[in-house]
Short mmCIF file of C-alpha atoms (C1' of nucleotides) in Angstrom, two decimals:
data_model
loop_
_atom_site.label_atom_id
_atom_site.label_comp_id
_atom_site.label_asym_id
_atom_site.label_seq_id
_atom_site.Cartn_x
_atom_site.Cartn_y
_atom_site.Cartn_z
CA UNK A 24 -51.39 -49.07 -16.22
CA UNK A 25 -53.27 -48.10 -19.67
CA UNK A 26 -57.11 -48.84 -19.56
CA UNK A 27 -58.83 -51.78 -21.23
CA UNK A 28 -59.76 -50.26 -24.37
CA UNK A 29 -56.20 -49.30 -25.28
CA UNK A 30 -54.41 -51.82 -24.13
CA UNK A 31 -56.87 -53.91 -26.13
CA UNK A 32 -56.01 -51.56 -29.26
CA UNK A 33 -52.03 -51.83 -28.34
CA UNK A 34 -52.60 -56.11 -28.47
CA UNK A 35 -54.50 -55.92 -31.64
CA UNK A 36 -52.11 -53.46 -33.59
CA UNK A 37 -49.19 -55.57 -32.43
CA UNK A 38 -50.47 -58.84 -33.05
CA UNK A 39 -52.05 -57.81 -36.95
CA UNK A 40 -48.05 -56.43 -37.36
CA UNK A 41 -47.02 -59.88 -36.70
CA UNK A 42 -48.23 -60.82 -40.40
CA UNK A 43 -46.04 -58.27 -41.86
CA UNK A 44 -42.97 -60.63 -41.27
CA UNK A 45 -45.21 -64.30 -40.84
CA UNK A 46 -47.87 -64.30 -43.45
CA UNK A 47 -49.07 -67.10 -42.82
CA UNK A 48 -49.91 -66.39 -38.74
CA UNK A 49 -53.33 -67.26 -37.28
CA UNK A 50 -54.47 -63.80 -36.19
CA UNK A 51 -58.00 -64.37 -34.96
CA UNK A 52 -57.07 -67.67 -32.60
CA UNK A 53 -53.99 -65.39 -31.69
CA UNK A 54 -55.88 -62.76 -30.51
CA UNK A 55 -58.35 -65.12 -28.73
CA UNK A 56 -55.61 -66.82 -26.88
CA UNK A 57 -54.20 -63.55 -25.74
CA UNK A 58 -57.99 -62.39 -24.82
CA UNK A 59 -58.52 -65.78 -22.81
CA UNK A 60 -54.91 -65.17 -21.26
CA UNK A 61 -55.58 -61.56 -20.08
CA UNK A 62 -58.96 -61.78 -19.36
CA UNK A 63 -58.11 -65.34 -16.81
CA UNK A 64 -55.27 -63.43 -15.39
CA UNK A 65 -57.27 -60.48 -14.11
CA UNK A 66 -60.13 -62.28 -13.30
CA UNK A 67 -57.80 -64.05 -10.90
CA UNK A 68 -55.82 -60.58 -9.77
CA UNK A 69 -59.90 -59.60 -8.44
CA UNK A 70 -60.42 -62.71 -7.05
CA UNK A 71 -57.10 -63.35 -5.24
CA UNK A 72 -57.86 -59.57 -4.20
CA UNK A 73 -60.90 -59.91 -2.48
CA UNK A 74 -59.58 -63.45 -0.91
CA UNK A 75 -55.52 -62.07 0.68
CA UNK A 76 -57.73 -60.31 3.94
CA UNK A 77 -58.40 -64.15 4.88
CA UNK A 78 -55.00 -65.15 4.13
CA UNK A 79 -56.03 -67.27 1.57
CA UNK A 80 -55.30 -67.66 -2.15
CA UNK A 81 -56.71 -68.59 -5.02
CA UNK A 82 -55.53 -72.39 -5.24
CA UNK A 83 -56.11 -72.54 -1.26
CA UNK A 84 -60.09 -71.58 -1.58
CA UNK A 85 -60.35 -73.66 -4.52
CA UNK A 86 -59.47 -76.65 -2.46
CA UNK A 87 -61.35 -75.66 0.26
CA UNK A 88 -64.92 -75.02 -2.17
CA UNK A 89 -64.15 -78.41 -3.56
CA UNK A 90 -63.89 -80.19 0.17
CA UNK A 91 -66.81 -77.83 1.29
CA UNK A 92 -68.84 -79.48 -1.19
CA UNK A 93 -68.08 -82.66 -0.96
CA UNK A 94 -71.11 -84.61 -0.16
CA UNK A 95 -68.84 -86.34 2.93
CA UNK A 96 -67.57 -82.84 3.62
CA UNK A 97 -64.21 -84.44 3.24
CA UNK A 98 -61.61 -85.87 0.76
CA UNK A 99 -57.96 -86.43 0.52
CA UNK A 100 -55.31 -84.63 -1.29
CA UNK A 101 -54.84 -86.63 -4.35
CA UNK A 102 -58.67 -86.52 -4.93
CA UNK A 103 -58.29 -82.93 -4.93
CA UNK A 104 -55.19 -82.81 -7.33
CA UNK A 105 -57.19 -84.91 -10.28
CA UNK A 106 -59.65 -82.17 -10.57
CA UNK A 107 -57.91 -78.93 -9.30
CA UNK A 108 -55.34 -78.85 -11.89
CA UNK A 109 -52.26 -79.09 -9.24
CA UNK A 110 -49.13 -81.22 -8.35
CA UNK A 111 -49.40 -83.18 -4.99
CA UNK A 112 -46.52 -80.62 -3.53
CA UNK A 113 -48.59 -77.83 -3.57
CA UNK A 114 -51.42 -79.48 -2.66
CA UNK A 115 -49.32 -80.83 0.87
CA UNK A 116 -48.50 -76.62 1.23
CA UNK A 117 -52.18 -75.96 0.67
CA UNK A 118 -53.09 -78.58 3.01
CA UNK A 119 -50.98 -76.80 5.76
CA UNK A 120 -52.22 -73.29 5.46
CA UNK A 121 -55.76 -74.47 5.59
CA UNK A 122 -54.96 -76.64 8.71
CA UNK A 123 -52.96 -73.89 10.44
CA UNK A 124 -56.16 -71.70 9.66
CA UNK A 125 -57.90 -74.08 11.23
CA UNK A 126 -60.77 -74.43 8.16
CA UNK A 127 -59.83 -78.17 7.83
CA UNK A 128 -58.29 -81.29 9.54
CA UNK A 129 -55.54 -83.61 8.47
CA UNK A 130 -56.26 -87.50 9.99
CA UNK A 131 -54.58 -90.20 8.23
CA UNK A 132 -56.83 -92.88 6.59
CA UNK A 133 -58.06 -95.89 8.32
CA UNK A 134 -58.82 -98.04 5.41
CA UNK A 135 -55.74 -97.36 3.33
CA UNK A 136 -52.90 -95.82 5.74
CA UNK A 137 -50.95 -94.02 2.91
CA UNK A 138 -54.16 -91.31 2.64
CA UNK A 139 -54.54 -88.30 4.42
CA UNK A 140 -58.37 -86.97 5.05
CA UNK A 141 -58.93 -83.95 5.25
CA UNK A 142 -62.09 -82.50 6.48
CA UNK A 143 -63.83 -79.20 6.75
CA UNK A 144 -64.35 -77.99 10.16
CA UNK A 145 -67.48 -75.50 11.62
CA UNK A 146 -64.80 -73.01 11.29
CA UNK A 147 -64.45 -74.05 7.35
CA UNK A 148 -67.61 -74.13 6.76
CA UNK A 149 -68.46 -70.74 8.33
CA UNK A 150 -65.48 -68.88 6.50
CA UNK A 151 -66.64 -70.27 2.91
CA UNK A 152 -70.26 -69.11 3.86
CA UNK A 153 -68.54 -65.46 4.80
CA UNK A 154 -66.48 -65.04 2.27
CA UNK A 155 -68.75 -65.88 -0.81
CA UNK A 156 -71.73 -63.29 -0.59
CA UNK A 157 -69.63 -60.68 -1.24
CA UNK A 158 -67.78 -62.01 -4.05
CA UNK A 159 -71.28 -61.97 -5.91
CA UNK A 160 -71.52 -58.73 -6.95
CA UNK A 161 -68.74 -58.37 -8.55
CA UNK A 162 -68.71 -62.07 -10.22
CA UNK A 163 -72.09 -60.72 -11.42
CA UNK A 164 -70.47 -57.20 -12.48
CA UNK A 165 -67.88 -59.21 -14.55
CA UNK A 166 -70.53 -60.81 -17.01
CA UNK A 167 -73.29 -57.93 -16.73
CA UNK A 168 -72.98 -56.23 -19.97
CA UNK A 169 -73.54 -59.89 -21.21
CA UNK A 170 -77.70 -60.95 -22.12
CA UNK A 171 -77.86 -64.44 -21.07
CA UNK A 172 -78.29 -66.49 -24.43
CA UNK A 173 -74.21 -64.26 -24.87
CA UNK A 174 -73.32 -66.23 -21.00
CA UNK A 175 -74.93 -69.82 -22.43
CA UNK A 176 -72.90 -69.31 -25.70
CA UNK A 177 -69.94 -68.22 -23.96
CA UNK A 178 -70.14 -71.22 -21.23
CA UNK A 179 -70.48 -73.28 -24.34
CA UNK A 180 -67.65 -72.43 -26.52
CA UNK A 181 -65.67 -72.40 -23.55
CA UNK A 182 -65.92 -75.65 -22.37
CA UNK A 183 -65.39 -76.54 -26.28
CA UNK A 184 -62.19 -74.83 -26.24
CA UNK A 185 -61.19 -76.41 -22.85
CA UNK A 186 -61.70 -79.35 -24.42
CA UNK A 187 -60.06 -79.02 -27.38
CA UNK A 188 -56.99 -77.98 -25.59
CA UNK A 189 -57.07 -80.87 -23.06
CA UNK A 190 -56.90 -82.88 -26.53
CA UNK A 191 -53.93 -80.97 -27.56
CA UNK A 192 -52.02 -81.75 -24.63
CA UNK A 193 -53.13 -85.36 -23.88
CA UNK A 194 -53.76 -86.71 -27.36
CA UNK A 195 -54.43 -90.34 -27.03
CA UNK A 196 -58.21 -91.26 -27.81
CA UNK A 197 -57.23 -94.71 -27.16
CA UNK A 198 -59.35 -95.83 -24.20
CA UNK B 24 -54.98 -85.99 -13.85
CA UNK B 25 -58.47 -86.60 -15.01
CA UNK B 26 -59.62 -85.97 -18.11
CA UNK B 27 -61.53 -82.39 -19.12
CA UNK B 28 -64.99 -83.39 -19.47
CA UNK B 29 -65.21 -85.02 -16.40
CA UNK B 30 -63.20 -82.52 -14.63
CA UNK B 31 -65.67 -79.45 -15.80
CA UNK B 32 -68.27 -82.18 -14.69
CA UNK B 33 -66.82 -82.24 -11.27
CA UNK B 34 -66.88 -78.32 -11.11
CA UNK B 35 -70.60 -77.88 -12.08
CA UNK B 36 -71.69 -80.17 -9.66
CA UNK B 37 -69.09 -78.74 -6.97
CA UNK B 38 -70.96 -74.86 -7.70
CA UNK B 39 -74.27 -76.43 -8.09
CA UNK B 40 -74.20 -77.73 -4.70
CA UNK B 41 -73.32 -74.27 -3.40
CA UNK B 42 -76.84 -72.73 -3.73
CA UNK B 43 -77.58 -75.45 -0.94
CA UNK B 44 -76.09 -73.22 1.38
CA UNK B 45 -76.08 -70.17 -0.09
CA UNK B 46 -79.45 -70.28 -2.38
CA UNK B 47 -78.61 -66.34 -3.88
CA UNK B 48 -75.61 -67.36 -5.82
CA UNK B 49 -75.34 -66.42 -9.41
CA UNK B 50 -74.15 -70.03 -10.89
CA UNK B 51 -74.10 -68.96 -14.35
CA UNK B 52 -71.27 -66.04 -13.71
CA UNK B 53 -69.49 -68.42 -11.01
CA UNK B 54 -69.62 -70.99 -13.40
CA UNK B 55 -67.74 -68.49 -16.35
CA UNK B 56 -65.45 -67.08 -13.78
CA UNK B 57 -64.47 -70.71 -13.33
CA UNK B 58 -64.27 -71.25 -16.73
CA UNK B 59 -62.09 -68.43 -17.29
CA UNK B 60 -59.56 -69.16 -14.77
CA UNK B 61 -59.62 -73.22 -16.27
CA UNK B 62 -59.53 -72.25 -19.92
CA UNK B 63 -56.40 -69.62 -19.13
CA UNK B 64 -54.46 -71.46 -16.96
CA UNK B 65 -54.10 -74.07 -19.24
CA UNK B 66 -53.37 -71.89 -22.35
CA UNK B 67 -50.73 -70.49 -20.15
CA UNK B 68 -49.24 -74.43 -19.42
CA UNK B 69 -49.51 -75.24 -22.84
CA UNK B 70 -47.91 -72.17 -24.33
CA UNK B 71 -44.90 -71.86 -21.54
CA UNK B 72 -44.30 -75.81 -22.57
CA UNK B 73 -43.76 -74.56 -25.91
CA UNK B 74 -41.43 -71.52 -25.08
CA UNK B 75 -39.44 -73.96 -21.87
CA UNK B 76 -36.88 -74.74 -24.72
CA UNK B 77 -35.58 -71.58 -25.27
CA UNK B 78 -35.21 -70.71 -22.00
CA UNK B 79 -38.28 -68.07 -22.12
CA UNK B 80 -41.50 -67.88 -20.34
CA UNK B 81 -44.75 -66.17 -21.01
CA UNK B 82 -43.91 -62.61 -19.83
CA UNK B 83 -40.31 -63.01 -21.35
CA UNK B 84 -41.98 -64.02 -24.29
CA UNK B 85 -44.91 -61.10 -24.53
CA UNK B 86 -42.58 -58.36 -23.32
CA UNK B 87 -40.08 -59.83 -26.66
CA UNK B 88 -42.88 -59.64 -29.01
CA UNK B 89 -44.36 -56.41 -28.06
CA UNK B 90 -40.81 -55.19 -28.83
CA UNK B 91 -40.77 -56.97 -31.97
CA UNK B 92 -43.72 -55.53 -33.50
CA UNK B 93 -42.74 -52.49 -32.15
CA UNK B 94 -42.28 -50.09 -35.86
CA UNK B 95 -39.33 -48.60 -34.28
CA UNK B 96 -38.07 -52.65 -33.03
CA UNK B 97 -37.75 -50.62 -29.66
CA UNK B 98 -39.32 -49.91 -26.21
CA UNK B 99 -38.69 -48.43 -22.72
CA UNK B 100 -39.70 -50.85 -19.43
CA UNK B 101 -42.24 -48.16 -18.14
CA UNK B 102 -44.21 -48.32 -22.01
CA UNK B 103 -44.08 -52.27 -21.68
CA UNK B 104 -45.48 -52.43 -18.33
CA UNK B 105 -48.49 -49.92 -19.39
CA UNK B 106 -49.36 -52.69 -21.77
CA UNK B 107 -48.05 -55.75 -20.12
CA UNK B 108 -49.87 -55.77 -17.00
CA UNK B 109 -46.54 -56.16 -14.93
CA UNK B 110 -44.99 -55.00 -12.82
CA UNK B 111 -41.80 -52.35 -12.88
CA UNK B 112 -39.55 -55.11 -10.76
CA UNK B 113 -41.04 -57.98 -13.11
CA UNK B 114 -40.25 -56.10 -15.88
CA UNK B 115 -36.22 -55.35 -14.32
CA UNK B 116 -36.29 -59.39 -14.15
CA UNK B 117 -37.73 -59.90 -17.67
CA UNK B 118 -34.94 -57.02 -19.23
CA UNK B 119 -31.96 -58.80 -17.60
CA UNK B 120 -32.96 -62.34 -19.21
CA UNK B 121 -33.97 -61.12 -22.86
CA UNK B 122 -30.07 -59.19 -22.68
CA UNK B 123 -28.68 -62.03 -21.05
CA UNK B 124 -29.81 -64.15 -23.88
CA UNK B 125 -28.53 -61.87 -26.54
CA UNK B 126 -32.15 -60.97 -27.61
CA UNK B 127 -32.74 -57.03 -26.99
CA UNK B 128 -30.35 -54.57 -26.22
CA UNK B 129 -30.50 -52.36 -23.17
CA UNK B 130 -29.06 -48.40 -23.65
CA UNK B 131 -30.20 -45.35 -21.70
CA UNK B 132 -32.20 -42.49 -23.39
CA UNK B 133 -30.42 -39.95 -25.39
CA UNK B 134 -33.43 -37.23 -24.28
CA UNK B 135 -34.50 -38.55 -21.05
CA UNK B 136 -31.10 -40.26 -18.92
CA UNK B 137 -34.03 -42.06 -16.78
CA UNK B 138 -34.90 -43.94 -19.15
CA UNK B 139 -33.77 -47.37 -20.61
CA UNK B 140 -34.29 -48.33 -24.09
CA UNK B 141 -34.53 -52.18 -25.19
CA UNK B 142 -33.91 -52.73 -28.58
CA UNK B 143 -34.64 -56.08 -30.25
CA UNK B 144 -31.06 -57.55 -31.79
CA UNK B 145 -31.07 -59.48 -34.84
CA UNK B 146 -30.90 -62.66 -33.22
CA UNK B 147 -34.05 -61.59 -31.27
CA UNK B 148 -35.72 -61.39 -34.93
CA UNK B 149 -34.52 -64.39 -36.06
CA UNK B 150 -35.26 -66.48 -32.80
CA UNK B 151 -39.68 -65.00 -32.96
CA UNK B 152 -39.66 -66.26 -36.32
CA UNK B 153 -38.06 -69.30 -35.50
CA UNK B 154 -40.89 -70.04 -32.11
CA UNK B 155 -43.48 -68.69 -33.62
CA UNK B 156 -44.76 -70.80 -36.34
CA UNK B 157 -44.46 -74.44 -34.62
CA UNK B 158 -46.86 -72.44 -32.86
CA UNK B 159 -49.08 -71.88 -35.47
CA UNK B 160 -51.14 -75.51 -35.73
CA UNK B 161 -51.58 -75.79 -31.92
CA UNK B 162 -53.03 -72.28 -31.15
CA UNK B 163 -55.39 -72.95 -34.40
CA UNK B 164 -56.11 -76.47 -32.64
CA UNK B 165 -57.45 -74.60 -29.46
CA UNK B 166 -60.59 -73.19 -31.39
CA UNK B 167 -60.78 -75.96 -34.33
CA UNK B 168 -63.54 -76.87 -33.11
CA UNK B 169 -65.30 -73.58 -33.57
CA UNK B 170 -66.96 -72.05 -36.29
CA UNK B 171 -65.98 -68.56 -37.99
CA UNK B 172 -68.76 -67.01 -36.36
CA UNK B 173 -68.01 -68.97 -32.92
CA UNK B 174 -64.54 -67.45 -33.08
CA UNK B 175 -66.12 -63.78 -33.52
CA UNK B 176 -68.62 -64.33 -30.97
CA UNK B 177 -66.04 -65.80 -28.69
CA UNK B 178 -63.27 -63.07 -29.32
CA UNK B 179 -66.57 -59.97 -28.68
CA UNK B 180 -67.64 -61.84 -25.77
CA UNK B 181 -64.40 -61.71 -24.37
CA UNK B 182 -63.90 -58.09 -24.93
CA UNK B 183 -66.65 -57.20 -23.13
CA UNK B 184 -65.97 -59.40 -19.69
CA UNK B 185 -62.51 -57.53 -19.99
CA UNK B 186 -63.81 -54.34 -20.32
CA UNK B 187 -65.97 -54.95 -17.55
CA UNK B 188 -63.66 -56.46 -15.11
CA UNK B 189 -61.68 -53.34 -16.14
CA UNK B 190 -64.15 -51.09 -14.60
CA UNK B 191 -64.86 -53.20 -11.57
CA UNK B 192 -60.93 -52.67 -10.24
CA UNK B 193 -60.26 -49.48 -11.43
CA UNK B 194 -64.34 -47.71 -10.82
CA UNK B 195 -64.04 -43.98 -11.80
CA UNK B 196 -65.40 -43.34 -15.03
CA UNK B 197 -64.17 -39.66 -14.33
CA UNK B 198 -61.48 -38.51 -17.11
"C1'" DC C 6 -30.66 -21.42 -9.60
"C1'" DT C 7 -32.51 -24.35 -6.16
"C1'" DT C 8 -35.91 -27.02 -4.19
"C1'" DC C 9 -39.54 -30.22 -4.34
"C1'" DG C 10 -42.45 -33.57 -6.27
"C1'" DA C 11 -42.98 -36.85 -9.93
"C1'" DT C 12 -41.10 -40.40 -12.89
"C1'" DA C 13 -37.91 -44.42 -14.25
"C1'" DC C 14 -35.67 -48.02 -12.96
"C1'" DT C 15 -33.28 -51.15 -9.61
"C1'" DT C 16 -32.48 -53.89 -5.40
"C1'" DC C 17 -33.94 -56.73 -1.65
"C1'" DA C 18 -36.79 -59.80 0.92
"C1'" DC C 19 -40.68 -62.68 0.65
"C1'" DT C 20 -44.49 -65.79 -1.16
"C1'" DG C 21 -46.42 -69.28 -4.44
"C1'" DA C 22 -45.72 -73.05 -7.40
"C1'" DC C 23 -43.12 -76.72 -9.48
"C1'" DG C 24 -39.93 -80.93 -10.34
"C1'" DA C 25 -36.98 -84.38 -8.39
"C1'" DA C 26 -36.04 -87.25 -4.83
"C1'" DC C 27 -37.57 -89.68 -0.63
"C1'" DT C 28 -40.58 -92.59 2.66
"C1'" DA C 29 -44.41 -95.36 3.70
"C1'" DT C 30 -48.04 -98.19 2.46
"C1'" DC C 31 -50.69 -101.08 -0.53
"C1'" DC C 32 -51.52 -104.52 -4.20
"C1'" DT C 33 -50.40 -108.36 -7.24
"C1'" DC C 34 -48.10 -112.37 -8.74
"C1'" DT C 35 -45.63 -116.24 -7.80
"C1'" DA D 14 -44.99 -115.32 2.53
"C1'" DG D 15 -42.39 -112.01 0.09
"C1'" DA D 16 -40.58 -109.43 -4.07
"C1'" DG D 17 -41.62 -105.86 -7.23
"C1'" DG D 18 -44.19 -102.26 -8.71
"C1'" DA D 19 -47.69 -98.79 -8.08
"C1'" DT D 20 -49.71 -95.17 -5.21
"C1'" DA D 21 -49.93 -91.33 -1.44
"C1'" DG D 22 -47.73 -87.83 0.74
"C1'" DT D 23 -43.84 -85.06 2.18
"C1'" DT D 24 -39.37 -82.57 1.85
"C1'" DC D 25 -36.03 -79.84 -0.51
"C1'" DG D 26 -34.15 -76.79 -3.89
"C1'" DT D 27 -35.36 -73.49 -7.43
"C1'" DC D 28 -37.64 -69.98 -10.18
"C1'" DA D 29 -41.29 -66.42 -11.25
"C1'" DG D 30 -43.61 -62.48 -9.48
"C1'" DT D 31 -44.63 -58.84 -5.89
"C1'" DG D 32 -44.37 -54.89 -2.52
"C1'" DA D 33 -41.48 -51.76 -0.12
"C1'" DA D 34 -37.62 -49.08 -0.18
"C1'" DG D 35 -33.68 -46.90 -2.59
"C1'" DT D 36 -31.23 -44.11 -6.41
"C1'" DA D 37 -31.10 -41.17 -10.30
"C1'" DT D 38 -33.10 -37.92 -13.29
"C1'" DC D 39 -36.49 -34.69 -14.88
"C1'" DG D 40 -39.62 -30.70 -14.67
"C1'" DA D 41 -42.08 -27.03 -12.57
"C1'" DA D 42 -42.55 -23.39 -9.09
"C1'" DG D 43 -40.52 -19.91 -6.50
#
DNA sequence: CTTCGATACTTCACTGACGAACTATCCTCT
DNA sequence: AGAGGATAGTTCGTCAGTGAAGTATCGAAG
């Protein structure tokens, strides 16, 4: 595997050869998407890296962060699918790793009996509180060559692109 | 699914409650990270929804194009997957649909019998410039609502994180 | 010339994620 | 009350991507 810098080169050579045959091609949003693309896809190789010794993946720590802080230390799976960007299926196989792990519990709801809680145990809570402080360095090492008014503008005109493309795929401004 | 700005809502109040516990965490990066991983994932969604139709997904798709604006229209596996970020086996996978589908040829080297040569087919041409351009007004939708200078900033800021994750997973700055 | 290590690609078995279909429960309207 | 529709979760089949192991070829060293 070639090192940033060239592969960086390869993308942008290929990419400006693209308006050779389509003249009319956006180059600079091209090469942004591909940055965003590469750039999410091995952040998430690190992360999913550091996470496989605890037999966990990405989408299964993300649920458990977002049930970890949960002011009720608790929530049920279809709260967790509106903001974790998943279907309810894997959501039911996350559900069972991080039972069989033994970070959470599964009890079925007393007000409404269709809903599953599921709650973070000691165990949970310890492994979260484990696992992070070492991830710091490196989530720190990621941005570091960045001054931080470049990490506030970045944060910025990423959530404006996040929600430019949630536009684009739910259009709809009609309340 | 809830909407974006109350899903990235959700998330900062999800990290900020994580320096409860853990008061040394660096919210800004974990923030980006997050960020990152949102922003991409859903670029990738929205741009395998587009390429679904002809049968293609994102690495199918990358792999055709870095063949297309290849100047000699031609590449061996091992040369994609130094730019690709795949894998050899991914890349066996990705070979067999493109010739399945008529798009790029597969031979073996003339000067090296190891090697395999895809070569993009005429209909391979014709079927980039035919996805491509419906393309066009969403990927220029993504950043609409940034300025020129935004979209520089953006695409340097980038550049740099990848650079740096770069040297994070792979240390040795020994040539 | 042969042997040995490196390179190029393929095959196989496995995991992660998704859509479609199913079951159970709840809510509303009559 | 009870019929119809919406919601919550699960199950099942399928596909994309990966690591480990296998085959073929190349190149260098003896």
């Amino acid at each position: 595997m070639k090192r940033m810098p060239e592969c960086l080169a390869h993308m942008d050579a290929g990419i400006a050869r693209v308006s050779e045959s389509l003249p009319d091609a956006p180059l600079q949003e091209i090469v942004l998407t591909r940055l965003l693309l590469l750039v999410g896809g091995h952040l998430l190789n690190e992360l999913e890296l550091n996470l496989k010794p605890f037999g966990l993946n990405d989408s299964d720590f993300r649920t458990l962060m977002m049930i970890y802080t949960s002011p009720s230390g608790s929530a049920t799976p279809s709260e967790l699918c509106e903001y974790a960007q998943q279907g309810a299926t894997n959501m039911t196989r996350i559900a069972n790793v991080l039972v069989k792990a033994g970070l959470v519990t599964r009890a079925s709801s007393a007000e409404d009996r269709r809903k599953v809680v599921l709650s973070i145990t000691t165990a949970g809570k310890r492994l979260v509180r484990k696992i992070l402080p070492p991830l710091f360095p490196q989530v720190h090492a990621a941005f570091a060559s960045l001054s931080a008014s470049d990490k506030r503008t970045l944060d910025r005109l990423l959530r404006q692109v996040a929600v430019n493309i949630d536009l684009l795929t739910h259009p709809d401004p009609r309340p």
